[in-house]
Amino acid sequence: MTPWYQDSQSDQSQILSSRVRLARNIKKYRFGQKLTPEDASLMVQEAQDAVSRAGARMFHQMDITALGETEQKVFIEKHIVSPEFLKGTLPQSLLISDDQNISVMLNEEDHIRIQSVQPGDMLAQALEKANQIDDLIEESVEFAFHPEFGYLTACPTNTGTGLRASFMIHLPCLERSDGLKKLLPTINRVGITLRGLYGEGTAPMGSIYQISNQTTLGKSEEEIIQGLQNVTNTVIEKEKSAMDKLMSAHRDDTENTIYRAYGTLAYSRKMTAKEAMDMLSLVRLGYMADLLDKPKPIKQIYQIMMEIQPGHLMRLAGREMNEAERDSARAKYLREIFS
Amino acid sequence: MTPWYQDSQSDQSQILSSRVRLARNIKKYRFGQKLTPEDASLMVQEAQDAVSRAGARMFHQMDITALGETEQKVFIEKHIVSPEFLKGTLPQSLLISDDQNISVMLNEEDHIRIQSVQPGDMLAQALEKANQIDDLIEESVEFAFHPEFGYLTACPTNTGTGLRASFMIHLPCLERSDGLKKLLPTINRVGITLRGLYGEGTAPMGSIYQISNQTTLGKSEEEIIQGLQNVTNTVIEKEKSAMDKLMSAHRDDTENTIYRAYGTLAYSRKMTAKEAMDMLSLVRLGYMADLLDKPKPIKQIYQIMMEIQPGHLMRLAGREMNEAERDSARAKYLREIFS
């Protein structure tokens, strides 16, 4: 029952995780902003019952809006809910599996959003789990479905399969070279997008990116998955050859940079999230390139990356903290892991 | 029988060492550039005999010009000989005590230069030891001495007592504030000069300075020593109040900087001498300000500072090394001490 980020498979290759999201809407309710508060309440209840029936043994229901700000931040940092979900004013609900790898947001942009995450390169498995939940829910409710277009959604970009598949990938060497910039137009041309860790418009941190399909219409789930997998494989190959190039041309400098990053993590008394992400990224590269002769930390690097985010730090401290306090707490947390 | 830099007193206050140099010339030989090669040879022999008689049991005679370049560098890095001494083309000799704290250069700028170093704040003791040697030499040779001017020297700035007294001091906080710049004119006005670690015209490294008297004429040895001691005490007080100010206004940042320096020393794979000096300076400040909760290294910080210089590193390796090789060897040496 471990969340994906605690699984050692999340730290064994450039692919940290595989994620699938299915967008569904219930036929008899209006979509998105046209949903009235009364209908929202009914819809959430109905969907919740359907999900509970579908996976009664595995789901916990949560009223996330009733949680404190820190707990909400933790859920966003874990990518279990979207920031948009928390901004909603109508009735909502979150259902979440014991291992946190499957979650269902009720009344986010769509009535139902099923999310399934697996550690490492396991997109097919992630899709299979999402589909199981999807099928079970469909036993109780009728989804808005058009024989020609497929599943109907609040935003037309999701119409069709309602599927967004993504890999979380670590690209430290491509990012350092100008390889990433060169790749982007090609990737975008085939309907794939590359974004920072916290979604659209956010700057990448720790050289971690989300690569995902942009279009869902006119393609089968299998085609989408396969397309994303192909493009991702190409990106990973480019990352690996950028790594080889770095190792052959600047091995000593890279080794020096990586060990210094390790030392900074082991000794600092204050650290911003941005710097910590950069240092952790270098250390992850160190293990990946077999350059770092230090025992691996007890936690997966990505788990550490998540746990040094503001919400996680404040939850650990059991109190609200300002930025300076978090910078100290972050350094302390990292020291305990790395020294 | 330990050299001053191995003595723990060299690492217990802002004053690392106290040094005295006496310039003397033998009456019957011409001075400086007017000395012929034949006379130089006779003079060196005569002075050598006198020194040997004076301290036969404690001095080793060395032909430093016969040493390899690396060994010569080591002597310069230890401040036992001057770079000028090694550039000499006429006969020369170096006499050095077992503990390396007293040395006599024969035929540097003057016929005889006696140098005496003590760890910490012990200028009077350093002078006493230099004077003992001076007196003993004077039993065998007649020094050039003018009843009105005092000891005559090749360069008129040394005429009089022939004494240059100096402290090696660590001023990390004054250097960081603009306190040092403000102090300089006042210091210079009273005939005291502040220079970098390797003398005139060299940039300070590791915030280490030599503070010394500029003038030797018209003052007694005691007045020179007392004057230098007074000015140095003032400088040290200013350093301490700059430290207090730093601790009250930026304690956390300073602590962070110091621990990061420690981590950099413990983990780097490559390091320039300049960076190593800066990091060691911060670590020394850390111990001094009681900010660094790490066991003190087995060597005194200044000893480490000396041993990461090019000559020392190459002697340790037993071979010539280029800059990149030294940067690696330096980092390795530092890692072994700090990790």
mmCIF file of C-alpha atoms in Angstrom, chain B residues 6 35 39 97-98 134 145 210-211 232 259 278 292 300 315 324:
data_model
loop_
_atom_site.group_PDB
_atom_site.id
_atom_site.type_symbol
_atom_site.label_atom_id
_atom_site.label_comp_id
_atom_site.label_asym_id
_atom_site.label_seq_id
_atom_site.Cartn_x
_atom_site.Cartn_y
_atom_site.Cartn_z
ATOM 1 C CA GLN B 6 51.273 23.464 14.011
ATOM 2 C CA LEU B 35 78.676 43.289 -3.733
ATOM 3 C CA ASP B 39 83.010 39.129 -1.980
ATOM 4 C CA SER B 97 66.269 26.040 13.003
ATOM 5 C CA ASP B 98 64.886 22.566 13.662
ATOM 6 C CA ASP B 134 71.702 38.737 16.447
ATOM 7 C CA PHE B 145 76.392 50.536 12.274
ATOM 8 C CA GLN B 210 50.152 40.956 7.513
ATOM 9 C CA ILE B 211 50.263 44.079 9.580
ATOM 10 C CA THR B 232 46.974 45.755 15.900
ATOM 11 C CA TYR B 259 28.230 25.529 7.197
ATOM 12 C CA ASP B 278 37.834 31.638 1.251
ATOM 13 C CA LEU B 292 30.295 25.778 13.865
ATOM 14 C CA GLN B 300 45.352 24.124 12.518
ATOM 15 C CA ARG B 315 55.508 17.906 -2.672
ATOM 16 C CA ALA B 324 43.750 21.199 -13.017
#
